[in-house]
């Protein structure tokens, strides 16, 4: 989403977070199937069809379709496309591509939103490292989603995670967001910044954290379709996102199958290499 300013943050009851978890599990299962399906020769429209079938089949509603007129169930952003790419029959994935798949679902009025980037078949080393860096930066941020931290502690942790991984461009024009009864709510969650600023995090808040890293320069450009955001210099980009709830027990990653336990229990940021798609 685009950066906004108003500070009020929706606080959910435990029962409401349980419903968001249901939505999160639908998103997790869908993304995992799409990551498997994203092989050479597959069109991004085919991925969209799989997503729509899985989400509606689970009794949930795709949140992207119709959002500000968006025409599809998922966003598929290939190579230099960073976010909000529109699935198309004409766009067939090729060996060596990387594709960001972004997916949102609603269960009984409550939202979950997540994204991952996968390699299509074998990908170049620098691309694999880019994906690792972005996923690791995301988990650094997720680990800070706990009571007592301030919002910018998340932003700062994401930035540090990204910078520790290499000289990547960190996209600034698009940021994470609060989430709950709507997909995009306050506050905006930048992927950079000083620590210790902004609202205090309390149990019941939920945030979508979504770093976007570019192999080259961080600047972006919007394509004429009005949606697709690409890197200005044409270099490939990665995008990872999870919806996380702040609970008294720490971060609860609603869109991770295990709630984030495995990765959060290890050294924060200990993310294994993302799986290649389509095998
Ligand atoms: N996860 C995306 C975001 O937070 C949602 C895409 S909005 C859509 O920016 F309109 F493209 F669906
Ligand atoms: Co989002």
Tab-separated table of C-alpha atoms and ligand atoms in Angstrom:
chain	number	residue	atom	x	y	z
A	1	UNK	CA	0.000	0.000	0.000
A	2	UNK	CA	0.984	3.635	-0.149
A	3	UNK	CA	2.187	5.433	2.946
A	4	UNK	CA	-0.502	7.166	5.049
A	5	UNK	CA	-0.412	9.083	8.303
A	6	UNK	CA	-3.372	8.674	10.646
A	7	UNK	CA	-2.311	6.795	13.781
A	8	UNK	CA	-5.405	4.882	15.121
A	9	UNK	CA	-4.678	1.150	15.095
A	10	UNK	CA	-7.465	-1.446	15.308
A	11	UNK	CA	-7.108	-3.817	18.279
A	12	UNK	CA	-8.661	-7.278	17.843
A	13	UNK	CA	-10.031	-9.639	20.462
A	14	UNK	CA	-8.489	-13.124	20.677
A	15	UNK	CA	-11.623	-14.524	18.985
A	16	UNK	CA	-11.212	-12.066	16.117
A	17	UNK	CA	-7.545	-13.006	15.723
A	18	UNK	CA	-8.638	-16.639	15.528
A	19	UNK	CA	-10.739	-15.746	12.490
A	20	UNK	CA	-7.829	-13.855	10.940
A	21	UNK	CA	-5.776	-17.005	11.503
A	22	UNK	CA	-8.353	-18.965	9.500
A	23	UNK	CA	-7.904	-16.470	6.666
A	24	UNK	CA	-4.136	-16.677	7.136
A	25	UNK	CA	-4.129	-20.440	6.760
A	26	UNK	CA	-6.132	-20.188	3.525
A	27	UNK	CA	-3.534	-17.724	2.202
A	28	UNK	CA	-0.650	-19.937	3.385
A	29	UNK	CA	-2.049	-23.036	1.686
A	30	UNK	CA	-2.756	-21.107	-1.508
A	31	UNK	CA	0.721	-19.564	-1.691
A	32	UNK	CA	2.349	-22.901	-1.035
A	33	UNK	CA	0.402	-24.483	-3.915
A	34	UNK	CA	1.245	-21.553	-6.192
A	35	UNK	CA	4.942	-21.744	-5.327
A	36	UNK	CA	4.866	-25.410	-6.384
A	37	UNK	CA	2.952	-24.631	-9.564
A	38	UNK	CA	5.180	-21.751	-10.701
A	39	UNK	CA	7.253	-23.741	-13.178
A	40	UNK	CA	8.547	-22.978	-16.680
A	41	UNK	CA	5.733	-22.630	-19.242
A	42	UNK	CA	3.026	-21.877	-16.696
A	43	UNK	CA	1.141	-18.622	-17.300
A	44	UNK	CA	0.504	-16.204	-14.477
A	45	UNK	CA	-3.208	-16.400	-15.349
A	46	UNK	CA	-3.091	-20.126	-14.581
A	47	UNK	CA	-1.654	-19.317	-11.163
A	48	UNK	CA	-4.482	-16.833	-10.651
A	49	UNK	CA	-7.064	-19.500	-11.517
A	50	UNK	CA	-5.547	-21.925	-9.002
A	51	UNK	CA	-5.649	-19.226	-6.334
A	52	UNK	CA	-9.263	-18.317	-6.973
A	53	UNK	CA	-10.303	-21.963	-6.844
A	54	UNK	CA	-8.423	-22.639	-3.619
A	55	UNK	CA	-9.629	-19.526	-1.810
A	56	UNK	CA	-13.274	-19.869	-2.771
A	57	UNK	CA	-13.077	-23.646	-2.265
A	58	UNK	CA	-12.039	-22.982	1.338
A	59	UNK	CA	-15.127	-20.823	1.821
A	60	UNK	CA	-13.091	-17.605	1.803
A	61	UNK	CA	-13.245	-14.551	-0.452
A	62	UNK	CA	-10.325	-13.241	-2.551
A	63	UNK	CA	-9.654	-9.748	-1.220
A	64	UNK	CA	-7.745	-8.320	-4.178
A	65	UNK	CA	-10.413	-8.868	-6.831
A	66	UNK	CA	-12.314	-5.604	-7.247
A	67	UNK	CA	-10.059	-3.731	-4.804
A	68	UNK	CA	-9.887	-0.261	-6.410
A	69	UNK	CA	-10.855	-2.070	-9.599
A	70	UNK	CA	-8.028	-4.628	-9.456
A	71	UNK	CA	-8.966	-7.394	-11.916
A	72	UNK	CA	-7.488	-10.583	-10.408
A	73	UNK	CA	-7.223	-12.777	-7.302
A	74	UNK	CA	-3.448	-12.509	-6.917
A	75	UNK	CA	-0.646	-10.210	-8.011
A	76	UNK	CA	2.159	-11.830	-10.006
A	77	UNK	CA	5.265	-9.704	-10.437
A	78	UNK	CA	7.993	-11.183	-12.626
A	79	UNK	CA	11.686	-10.172	-12.562
A	80	UNK	CA	11.898	-6.342	-12.710
A	81	UNK	CA	8.253	-6.118	-11.655
A	82	UNK	CA	8.253	-5.409	-7.920
A	83	UNK	CA	4.604	-5.584	-6.861
A	84	UNK	CA	1.020	-5.440	-8.184
A	85	UNK	CA	1.696	-7.202	-11.493
A	86	UNK	CA	-1.542	-8.393	-13.114
A	87	UNK	CA	-1.765	-12.085	-14.054
A	88	UNK	CA	-2.080	-12.678	-17.776
A	89	UNK	CA	-2.556	-15.583	-20.178
A	90	UNK	CA	0.249	-14.113	-22.301
A	91	UNK	CA	2.854	-14.063	-19.543
A	92	UNK	CA	4.401	-17.509	-19.368
A	93	UNK	CA	7.056	-18.080	-16.739
A	94	UNK	CA	10.487	-19.021	-18.035
A	95	UNK	CA	13.364	-20.891	-16.480
A	96	UNK	CA	15.452	-18.412	-14.497
A	97	UNK	CA	12.606	-15.972	-13.804
A	98	UNK	CA	11.691	-14.934	-10.299
A	99	UNK	CA	8.029	-14.282	-9.567
A	100	UNK	CA	6.459	-12.546	-6.592
A	101	UNK	CA	3.036	-13.971	-5.785
A	102	UNK	CA	0.851	-11.834	-3.518
A	103	UNK	CA	-2.419	-13.181	-2.158
A	104	UNK	CA	-5.165	-12.026	0.194
A	105	UNK	CA	-8.299	-13.680	1.557
A	106	UNK	CA	-11.266	-12.740	3.742
A	107	UNK	CA	-12.968	-15.086	6.201
A	108	UNK	CA	-16.162	-13.819	7.866
A	109	UNK	CA	-15.053	-10.230	7.338
A	110	UNK	CA	-11.436	-10.633	8.508
A	111	UNK	CA	-8.420	-10.287	6.228
A	112	UNK	CA	-5.038	-11.928	5.772
A	113	UNK	CA	-2.408	-10.903	3.205
A	114	UNK	CA	0.911	-12.515	2.301
A	115	UNK	CA	3.410	-12.774	-0.521
A	116	UNK	CA	6.491	-14.720	-1.479
A	117	UNK	CA	8.930	-14.732	-4.354
A	118	UNK	CA	10.053	-17.987	-5.949
A	119	UNK	CA	12.549	-18.933	-8.599
A	120	UNK	CA	11.262	-20.632	-11.750
A	121	UNK	CA	13.404	-23.726	-12.227
A	122	UNK	CA	17.091	-22.918	-11.827
A	123	UNK	CA	17.863	-19.277	-11.093
A	124	UNK	CA	21.085	-17.267	-11.022
A	125	UNK	CA	22.965	-17.103	-7.722
A	126	UNK	CA	22.520	-13.352	-7.345
A	127	UNK	CA	18.757	-13.824	-7.672
A	128	UNK	CA	18.697	-16.611	-5.108
A	129	UNK	CA	20.610	-14.379	-2.717
A	130	UNK	CA	18.188	-11.538	-3.366
A	131	UNK	CA	15.247	-13.779	-2.388
A	132	UNK	CA	17.058	-14.964	0.743
A	133	UNK	CA	17.887	-11.402	1.749
A	134	UNK	CA	14.304	-10.240	1.353
A	135	UNK	CA	12.794	-13.173	3.246
A	136	UNK	CA	15.357	-12.802	5.996
A	137	UNK	CA	14.617	-9.062	6.288
A	138	UNK	CA	10.913	-9.868	6.607
A	139	UNK	CA	11.549	-12.292	9.475
A	140	UNK	CA	13.755	-9.773	11.222
A	141	UNK	CA	10.776	-7.448	11.198
A	142	UNK	CA	8.304	-10.137	12.252
A	143	UNK	CA	10.453	-10.954	15.282
A	144	UNK	CA	9.912	-7.384	16.518
A	145	UNK	CA	6.100	-7.615	16.353
A	146	UNK	CA	5.698	-8.002	20.110
A	147	UNK	CA	4.244	-5.984	22.991
A	148	UNK	CA	6.542	-3.258	24.254
A	149	UNK	CA	8.179	-2.580	20.893
A	150	UNK	CA	7.347	0.495	18.848
A	151	UNK	CA	6.234	0.407	15.249
A	152	UNK	CA	9.539	1.669	13.871
A	153	UNK	CA	11.417	-1.119	15.652
A	154	UNK	CA	9.915	-3.364	12.963
A	155	UNK	CA	10.941	-0.988	10.171
A	156	UNK	CA	14.430	-0.664	11.567
A	157	UNK	CA	14.865	-4.431	11.921
A	158	UNK	CA	13.754	-4.985	8.317
A	159	UNK	CA	16.206	-2.368	7.067
A	160	UNK	CA	19.067	-3.774	9.113
A	161	UNK	CA	18.293	-7.291	7.926
A	162	UNK	CA	18.323	-6.144	4.310
A	163	UNK	CA	21.513	-4.112	4.662
A	164	UNK	CA	23.288	-6.942	6.460
A	165	UNK	CA	22.542	-9.182	3.474
A	166	UNK	CA	24.104	-7.005	0.788
A	167	UNK	CA	23.843	-3.822	-1.235
A	168	UNK	CA	20.203	-4.057	-2.173
A	169	UNK	CA	17.818	-1.248	-3.009
A	170	UNK	CA	15.089	-1.019	-0.363
A	171	UNK	CA	11.846	0.198	-1.923
A	172	UNK	CA	10.400	3.172	-0.063
A	173	UNK	CA	7.273	4.151	-2.017
A	174	UNK	CA	5.345	1.043	-0.959
A	175	UNK	CA	5.078	-0.123	2.631
A	176	UNK	CA	3.390	-2.659	4.903
A	177	UNK	CA	0.132	-1.878	6.657
A	178	UNK	CA	-2.280	-2.544	9.446
A	179	UNK	CA	-4.830	-5.228	8.578
A	180	UNK	CA	-8.079	-6.520	10.070
A	181	UNK	CA	-11.595	-5.670	8.934
A	182	UNK	CA	-9.940	-4.177	5.852
A	183	UNK	CA	-6.842	-5.214	3.940
A	184	UNK	CA	-5.146	-1.837	4.180
A	185	UNK	CA	-5.496	-0.062	7.523
A	186	UNK	CA	-3.374	2.192	9.676
A	187	UNK	CA	-0.517	2.251	10.337
A	188	UNK	CA	1.790	2.218	7.331
A	189	UNK	CA	4.823	0.009	8.036
A	190	UNK	CA	7.927	1.318	6.223
A	191	UNK	CA	10.798	-1.039	5.523
A	192	UNK	CA	13.426	1.349	6.845
A	193	UNK	CA	13.855	3.869	9.629
A	194	UNK	CA	15.188	4.684	13.061
A	195	UNK	CA	14.133	2.454	15.974
A	196	UNK	CA	11.975	3.471	18.933
A	197	UNK	CA	9.494	5.681	17.070
A	198	UNK	CA	5.773	5.556	16.430
A	199	UNK	CA	2.964	3.829	18.301
A	200	UNK	CA	3.622	1.254	20.992
A	201	UNK	CA	2.648	-2.261	19.910
A	202	UNK	CA	0.007	-3.933	22.074
A	203	UNK	CA	-1.664	-7.369	21.975
A	204	UNK	CA	-4.469	-7.524	19.430
A	205	UNK	CA	-2.823	-5.400	16.741
A	206	UNK	CA	-2.177	-7.021	13.378
A	207	UNK	CA	0.244	-5.869	10.715
A	208	UNK	CA	1.216	-6.912	7.214
A	209	UNK	CA	4.985	-6.518	6.888
A	210	UNK	CA	6.214	-6.576	3.305
A	211	UNK	CA	9.778	-5.676	2.307
A	212	UNK	CA	10.582	-5.204	-1.380
A	213	UNK	CA	14.260	-5.424	-2.341
A	214	UNK	CA	15.801	-4.611	-5.694
A	215	UNK	CA	19.089	-5.978	-6.995
A	216	UNK	CA	19.931	-2.496	-8.287
A	217	UNK	CA	18.603	0.942	-7.418
A	218	UNK	CA	15.567	1.346	-5.132
A	219	UNK	CA	13.596	3.688	-7.393
A	220	UNK	CA	10.326	2.537	-8.921
A	221	UNK	CA	8.124	3.310	-11.901
A	222	UNK	CA	4.426	2.600	-12.471
A	223	UNK	CA	3.532	0.954	-15.784
A	224	UNK	CA	0.753	2.282	-18.039
A	225	UNK	CA	-1.623	-0.440	-16.819
A	226	UNK	CA	-1.907	1.670	-13.666
A	227	UNK	CA	-0.916	-1.236	-11.401
A	228	UNK	CA	2.412	-2.854	-12.157
A	229	UNK	CA	5.289	-1.327	-10.199
A	230	UNK	CA	8.707	-1.984	-11.753
A	231	UNK	CA	12.256	-1.103	-10.784
A	232	UNK	CA	13.264	2.075	-12.595
A	233	UNK	CA	16.587	0.534	-13.637
A	234	UNK	CA	15.022	-2.745	-14.795
A	235	UNK	CA	16.845	-4.879	-12.239
A	236	UNK	CA	15.056	-7.845	-10.638
A	237	UNK	CA	13.114	-7.452	-7.396
A	238	UNK	CA	11.938	-9.634	-4.521
A	239	UNK	CA	8.884	-9.206	-2.303
A	240	UNK	CA	7.934	-11.203	0.804
A	241	UNK	CA	4.985	-10.506	3.094
A	242	UNK	CA	3.309	-11.987	6.146
A	243	UNK	CA	0.385	-10.933	8.314
A	244	UNK	CA	1.408	-11.020	11.966
A	245	UNK	CA	-0.614	-10.567	15.152
A	246	UNK	CA	0.937	-9.041	18.251
A	247	UNK	CA	0.086	-11.285	21.219
A	248	UNK	CA	1.213	-11.434	24.844
A	249	UNK	CA	3.192	-14.536	23.836
A	250	UNK	CA	5.009	-12.713	21.029
A	251	UNK	CA	4.558	-12.594	17.250
A	252	UNK	CA	1.907	-14.904	15.788
A	253	UNK	CA	2.513	-15.150	12.043
A	254	UNK	CA	-1.037	-15.726	10.865
A	255	UNK	CA	-0.040	-16.507	7.268
A	256	UNK	CA	2.682	-19.046	8.151
A	257	UNK	CA	1.458	-22.647	8.428
A	258	UNK	CA	3.205	-23.097	11.806
A	259	UNK	CA	2.435	-19.580	13.026
A	260	UNK	CA	6.074	-18.677	12.507
A	261	UNK	CA	7.260	-20.853	15.367
A	262	UNK	CA	10.139	-22.641	13.654
A	263	UNK	CA	11.864	-19.562	12.307
A	264	UNK	CA	11.129	-17.310	15.298
A	265	UNK	CA	12.487	-19.930	17.681
A	266	UNK	CA	15.824	-19.965	15.874
A	267	UNK	CA	18.170	-17.011	15.649
A	268	UNK	CA	15.907	-14.244	14.307
A	269	UNK	CA	16.530	-14.126	10.615
A	270	UNK	CA	17.673	-17.721	10.252
A	271	UNK	CA	15.740	-18.382	7.071
A	272	UNK	CA	16.645	-21.287	4.842
A	273	UNK	CA	16.927	-20.779	1.112
A	274	UNK	CA	13.512	-20.356	-0.512
A	275	UNK	CA	12.353	-23.392	-2.459
A	276	UNK	CA	12.517	-23.279	-6.220
A	277	UNK	CA	9.101	-23.447	-7.867
A	278	UNK	CA	7.805	-25.941	-10.349
A	279	UNK	CA	9.561	-29.150	-9.412
B	1	LIG	N1	-0.602	-7.172	-0.717
B	1	LIG	C1	-0.795	-6.051	-1.595
B	1	LIG	C2	-0.470	-4.779	-0.849
B	1	LIG	O1	-0.545	-4.745	0.355
B	1	LIG	C3	-2.223	-6.013	-2.013
B	1	LIG	C4	-2.396	-5.754	-3.437
B	1	LIG	S1	-3.732	-4.740	-3.647
B	1	LIG	C5	-4.370	-5.141	-5.139
B	1	LIG	O2	-0.114	-3.788	-1.481
B	1	LIG	F1	-5.208	-4.227	-5.425
B	1	LIG	F2	-3.437	-5.220	-6.007
B	1	LIG	F3	-4.992	-6.252	-5.065
B	2	LIG	CO1	-0.018	-6.176	1.821
